[in-house]
Short mmCIF file of C-alpha atoms in Angstrom, two decimals:
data_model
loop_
_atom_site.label_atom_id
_atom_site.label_comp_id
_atom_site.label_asym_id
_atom_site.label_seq_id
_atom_site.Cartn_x
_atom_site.Cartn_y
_atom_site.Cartn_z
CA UNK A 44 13.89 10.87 -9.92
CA UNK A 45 10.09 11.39 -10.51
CA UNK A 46 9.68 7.47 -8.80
CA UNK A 47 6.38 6.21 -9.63
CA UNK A 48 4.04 8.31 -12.17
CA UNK A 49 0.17 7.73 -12.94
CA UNK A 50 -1.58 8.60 -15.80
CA UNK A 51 -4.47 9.89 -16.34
CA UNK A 52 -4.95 11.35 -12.56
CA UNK A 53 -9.04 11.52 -12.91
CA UNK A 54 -11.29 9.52 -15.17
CA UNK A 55 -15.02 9.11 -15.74
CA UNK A 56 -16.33 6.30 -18.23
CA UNK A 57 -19.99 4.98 -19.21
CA UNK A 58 -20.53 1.51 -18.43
CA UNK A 59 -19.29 -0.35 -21.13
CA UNK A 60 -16.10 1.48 -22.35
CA UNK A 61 -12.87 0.74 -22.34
CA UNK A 62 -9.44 2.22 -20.64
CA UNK A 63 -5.64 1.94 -19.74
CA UNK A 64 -4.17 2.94 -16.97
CA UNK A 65 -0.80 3.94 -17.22
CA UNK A 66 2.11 2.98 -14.96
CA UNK A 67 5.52 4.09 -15.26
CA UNK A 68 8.62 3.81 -12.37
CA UNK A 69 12.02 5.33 -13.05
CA UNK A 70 14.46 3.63 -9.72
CA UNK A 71 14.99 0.72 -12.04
CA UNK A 72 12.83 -1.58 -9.46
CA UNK A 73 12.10 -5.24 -10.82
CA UNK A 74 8.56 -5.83 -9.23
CA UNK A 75 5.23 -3.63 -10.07
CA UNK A 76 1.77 -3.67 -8.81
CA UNK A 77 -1.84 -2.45 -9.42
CA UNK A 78 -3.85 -2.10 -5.87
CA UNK A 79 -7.41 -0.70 -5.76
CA UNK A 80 -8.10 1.28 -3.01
CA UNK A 81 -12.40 1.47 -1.74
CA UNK A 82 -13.70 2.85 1.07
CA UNK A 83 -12.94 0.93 4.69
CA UNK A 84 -11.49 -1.83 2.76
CA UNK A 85 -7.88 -0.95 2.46
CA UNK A 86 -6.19 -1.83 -0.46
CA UNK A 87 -6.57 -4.79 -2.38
CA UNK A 88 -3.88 -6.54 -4.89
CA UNK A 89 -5.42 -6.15 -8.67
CA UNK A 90 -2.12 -7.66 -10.17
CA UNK A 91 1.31 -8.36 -10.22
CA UNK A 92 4.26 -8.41 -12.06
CA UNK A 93 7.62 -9.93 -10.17
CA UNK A 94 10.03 -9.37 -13.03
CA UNK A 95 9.78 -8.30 -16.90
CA UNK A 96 7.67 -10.55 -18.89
CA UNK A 97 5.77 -12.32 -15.96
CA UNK A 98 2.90 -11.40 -13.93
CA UNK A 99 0.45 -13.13 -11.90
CA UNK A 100 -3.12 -12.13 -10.55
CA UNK A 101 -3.60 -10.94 -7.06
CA UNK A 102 -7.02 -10.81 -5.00
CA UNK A 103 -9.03 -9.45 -7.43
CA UNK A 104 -8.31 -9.60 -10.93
CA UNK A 105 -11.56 -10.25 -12.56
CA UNK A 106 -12.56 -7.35 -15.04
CA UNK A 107 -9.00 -6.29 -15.48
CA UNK A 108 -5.79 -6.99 -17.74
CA UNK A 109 -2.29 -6.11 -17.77
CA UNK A 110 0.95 -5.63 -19.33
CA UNK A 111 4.50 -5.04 -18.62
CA UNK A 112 5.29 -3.63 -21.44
CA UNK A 113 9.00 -3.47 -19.69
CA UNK A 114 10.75 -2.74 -16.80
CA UNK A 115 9.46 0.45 -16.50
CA UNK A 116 6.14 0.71 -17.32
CA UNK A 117 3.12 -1.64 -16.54
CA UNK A 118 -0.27 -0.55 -17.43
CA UNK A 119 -3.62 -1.78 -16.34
CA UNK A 120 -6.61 -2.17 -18.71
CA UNK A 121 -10.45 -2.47 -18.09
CA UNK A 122 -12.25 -3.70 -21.29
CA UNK A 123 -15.22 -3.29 -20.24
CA UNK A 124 -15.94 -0.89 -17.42
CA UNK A 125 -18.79 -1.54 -14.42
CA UNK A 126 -19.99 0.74 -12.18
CA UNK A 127 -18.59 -1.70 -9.34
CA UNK A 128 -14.36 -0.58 -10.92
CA UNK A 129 -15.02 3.04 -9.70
CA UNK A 130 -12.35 3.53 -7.21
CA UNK A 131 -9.06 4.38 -6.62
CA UNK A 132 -6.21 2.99 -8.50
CA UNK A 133 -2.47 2.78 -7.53
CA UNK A 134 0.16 1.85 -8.75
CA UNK A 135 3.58 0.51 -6.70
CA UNK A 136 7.19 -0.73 -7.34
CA UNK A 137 9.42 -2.69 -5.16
CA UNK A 138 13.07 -3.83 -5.60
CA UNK A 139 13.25 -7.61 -5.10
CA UNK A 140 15.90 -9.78 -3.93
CA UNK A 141 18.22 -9.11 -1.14
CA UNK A 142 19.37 -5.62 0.23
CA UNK A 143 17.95 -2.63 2.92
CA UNK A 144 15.20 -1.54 0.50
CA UNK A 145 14.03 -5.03 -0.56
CA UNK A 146 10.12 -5.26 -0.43
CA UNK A 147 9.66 -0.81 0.48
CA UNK A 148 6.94 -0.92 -1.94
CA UNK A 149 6.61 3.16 -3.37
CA UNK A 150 3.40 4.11 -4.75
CA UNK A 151 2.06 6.53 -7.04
CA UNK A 152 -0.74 9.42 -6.91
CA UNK A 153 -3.38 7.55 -8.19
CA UNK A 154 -6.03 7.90 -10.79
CA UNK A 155 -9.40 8.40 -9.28
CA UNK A 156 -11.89 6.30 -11.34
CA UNK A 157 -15.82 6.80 -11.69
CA UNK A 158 -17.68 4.43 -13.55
CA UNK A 159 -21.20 5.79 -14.55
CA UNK B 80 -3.98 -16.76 3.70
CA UNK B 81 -2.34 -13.65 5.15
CA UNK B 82 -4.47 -10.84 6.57
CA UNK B 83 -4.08 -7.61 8.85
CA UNK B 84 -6.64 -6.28 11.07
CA UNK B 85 -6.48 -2.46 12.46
CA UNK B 86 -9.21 -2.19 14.75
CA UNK B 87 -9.60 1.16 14.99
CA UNK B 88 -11.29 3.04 12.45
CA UNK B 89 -10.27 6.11 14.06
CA UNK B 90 -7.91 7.49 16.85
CA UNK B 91 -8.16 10.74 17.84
CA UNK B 92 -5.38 12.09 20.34
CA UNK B 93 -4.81 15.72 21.82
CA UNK B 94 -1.26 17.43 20.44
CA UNK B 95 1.95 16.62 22.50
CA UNK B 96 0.19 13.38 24.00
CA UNK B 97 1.83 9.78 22.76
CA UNK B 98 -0.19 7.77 20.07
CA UNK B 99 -0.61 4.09 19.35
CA UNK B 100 -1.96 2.65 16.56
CA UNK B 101 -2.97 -0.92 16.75
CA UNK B 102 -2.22 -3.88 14.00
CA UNK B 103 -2.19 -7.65 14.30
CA UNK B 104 -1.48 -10.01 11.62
CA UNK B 105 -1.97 -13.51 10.51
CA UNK B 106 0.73 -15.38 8.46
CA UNK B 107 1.77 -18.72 8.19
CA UNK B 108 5.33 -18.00 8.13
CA UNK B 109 7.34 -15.20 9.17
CA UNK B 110 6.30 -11.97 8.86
CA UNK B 111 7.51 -8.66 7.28
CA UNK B 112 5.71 -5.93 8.25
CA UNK B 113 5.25 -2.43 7.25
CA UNK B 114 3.74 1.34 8.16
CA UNK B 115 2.27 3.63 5.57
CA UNK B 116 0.89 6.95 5.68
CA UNK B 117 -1.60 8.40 3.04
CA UNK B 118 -2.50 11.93 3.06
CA UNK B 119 -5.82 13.79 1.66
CA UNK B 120 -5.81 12.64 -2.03
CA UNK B 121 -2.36 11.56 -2.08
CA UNK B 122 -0.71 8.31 -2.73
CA UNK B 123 0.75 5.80 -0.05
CA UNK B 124 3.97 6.96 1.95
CA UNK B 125 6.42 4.36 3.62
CA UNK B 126 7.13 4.78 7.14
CA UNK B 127 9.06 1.78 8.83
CA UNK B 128 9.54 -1.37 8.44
CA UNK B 129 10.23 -4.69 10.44
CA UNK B 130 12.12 -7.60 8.61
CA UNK B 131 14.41 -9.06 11.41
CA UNK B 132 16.56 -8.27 14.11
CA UNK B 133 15.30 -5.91 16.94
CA UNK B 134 11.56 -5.63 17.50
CA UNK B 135 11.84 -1.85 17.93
CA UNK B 136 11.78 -0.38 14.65
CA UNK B 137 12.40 3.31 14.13
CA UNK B 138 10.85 5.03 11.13
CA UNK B 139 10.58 8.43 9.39
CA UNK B 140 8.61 11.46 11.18
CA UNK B 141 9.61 10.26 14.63
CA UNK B 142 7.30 7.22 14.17
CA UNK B 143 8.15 3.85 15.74
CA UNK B 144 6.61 0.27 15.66
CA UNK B 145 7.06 -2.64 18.12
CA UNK B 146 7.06 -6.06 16.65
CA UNK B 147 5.73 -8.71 19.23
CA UNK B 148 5.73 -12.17 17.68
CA UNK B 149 3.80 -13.91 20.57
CA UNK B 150 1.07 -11.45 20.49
CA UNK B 151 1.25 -11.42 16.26
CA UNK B 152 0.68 -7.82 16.86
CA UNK B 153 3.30 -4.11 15.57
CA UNK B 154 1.87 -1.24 16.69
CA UNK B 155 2.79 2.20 15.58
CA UNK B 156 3.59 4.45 18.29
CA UNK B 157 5.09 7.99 18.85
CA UNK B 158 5.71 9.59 22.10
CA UNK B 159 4.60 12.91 21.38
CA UNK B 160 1.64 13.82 18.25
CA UNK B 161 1.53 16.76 15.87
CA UNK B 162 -1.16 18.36 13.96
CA UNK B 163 0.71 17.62 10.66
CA UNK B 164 0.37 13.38 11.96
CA UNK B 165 -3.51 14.04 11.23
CA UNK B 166 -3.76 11.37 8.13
CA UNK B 167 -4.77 7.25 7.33
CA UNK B 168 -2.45 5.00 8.47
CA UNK B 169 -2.54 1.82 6.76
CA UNK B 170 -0.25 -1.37 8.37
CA UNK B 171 0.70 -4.39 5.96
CA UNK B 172 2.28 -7.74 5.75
CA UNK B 173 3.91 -9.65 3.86
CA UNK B 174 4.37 -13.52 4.45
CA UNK B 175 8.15 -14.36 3.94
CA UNK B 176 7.86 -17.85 3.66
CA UNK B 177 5.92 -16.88 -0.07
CA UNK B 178 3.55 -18.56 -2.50
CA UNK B 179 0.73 -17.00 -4.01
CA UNK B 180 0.62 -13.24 -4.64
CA UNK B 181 3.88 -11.44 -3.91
CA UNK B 182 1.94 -7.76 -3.05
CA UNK B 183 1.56 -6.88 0.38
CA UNK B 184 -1.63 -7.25 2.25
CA UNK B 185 -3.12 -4.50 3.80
CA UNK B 186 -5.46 -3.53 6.64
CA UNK B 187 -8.31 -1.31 6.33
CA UNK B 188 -6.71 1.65 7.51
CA UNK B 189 -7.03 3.80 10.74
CA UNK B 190 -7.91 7.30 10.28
CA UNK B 191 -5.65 9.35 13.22
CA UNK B 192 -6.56 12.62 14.32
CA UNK B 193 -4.50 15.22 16.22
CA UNK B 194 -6.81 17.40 18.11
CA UNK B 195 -4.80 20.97 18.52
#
């Protein structure tokens, strides 16, 4: 199992342009997430998606969009990038509902964003 | 609102002493809590977990945490450090009772360093 994979791993945009960030899990896990992750601040909850064909905005959604395109993948979008979206993006899976490995949330490598 | 604090941006410990990293949490239900580990330019690692039962949770590397409900605290500990423990240790919670976001939320990270 690769578990969660990231696409691109590095990106640099101009103010103004667009990207998606790809997101794809392979352990057939129900729940997916976008986090940012900025210097002494942790990481913060972009969005969420509980199930296929919901999701739900976390802390700090503004600027961004997503989709769950399916189970397995869930991409994040900027439409229109700002210096203040350079940062460090992960993505993360979890299997909801009951059992040992209910809420282990697995992340992938990032994609290390600079906005110019 | 849930939130974590880690109060330590950095703990440095010599090799073969015990280590504690410090976490407290706020929720306004009952807690589940979790370790993770992030290495130089690498995604986010699970190491334990506490969801119920005993407050001594035992976790991957030798790592253990000690949930203390009274003191709303679950602090990472391990008797004896290694070099290779030399990473960011992030702690996180999630509230069980639910509503609003279903990521976790995380604490700003404590940078641990193993002094040879």
């Amino acid at each position: 199992n690769a578990g969660v994979t990231q696409t691109p791993k590095f990106q640099v945009l101009k103010t103004g342009q667009s990207m998606t960030l790809q997101c794809a899990q392979d352990m057939n896990h129900n729940s997916m997430y976008w986090y940012r992750q900025d210097p002494g601040m942790g990481l913060r909850l972009i969005y969420y998606s509980a199930s296929e064909g919901t999701t739900d905005k976390g802390e700090v959604p503004n600027g961004y969009n997503v989709s769950r395109l399916n189970k397995r993948e869930f991409s994040l979008r900027l439409e229109s990038a700002a210096p203040s979206q350079t940062s460090v993006y992960f993505c993360a899976s979890t299997k909801s509902g009951s059992g040992l490995k209910t809420y282990e949330q697995y992340f992938g490598p990032g994609t290390r964003l600079t906005v110019t | 609102a849930q939130s974590v604090a880690q109060p330590e941006d950095q703990v440095n410990v010599a090799e073969g002493n015990p280590l504690t990293v410090k976490c407290t949490y706020s929720v306004s239900g009952n807690p589940y809590l979790f370790w993770y580990v992030q290495y130089p330019n690498r995604g986010l690692q699970f190491l334990l977990k506490y969801i119920t039962g005993d407050n001594l949770v035992k976790g991957s590397y030798g790592f253990e945490a000690e949930f203390n409900k009274s003191q709303t605290s679950f602090h990472l500990k391990k008797p004896s450090a290694l070099v290779s423990d030399s990473a960011l240790y992030f702690c996180a919670v999630r509230d069980v009772s639910g509503g609003g976001a279903d990521g976790l939320t995380f604490g700003k990270g404590t940078h641990l360093i193993i002094q040879p």
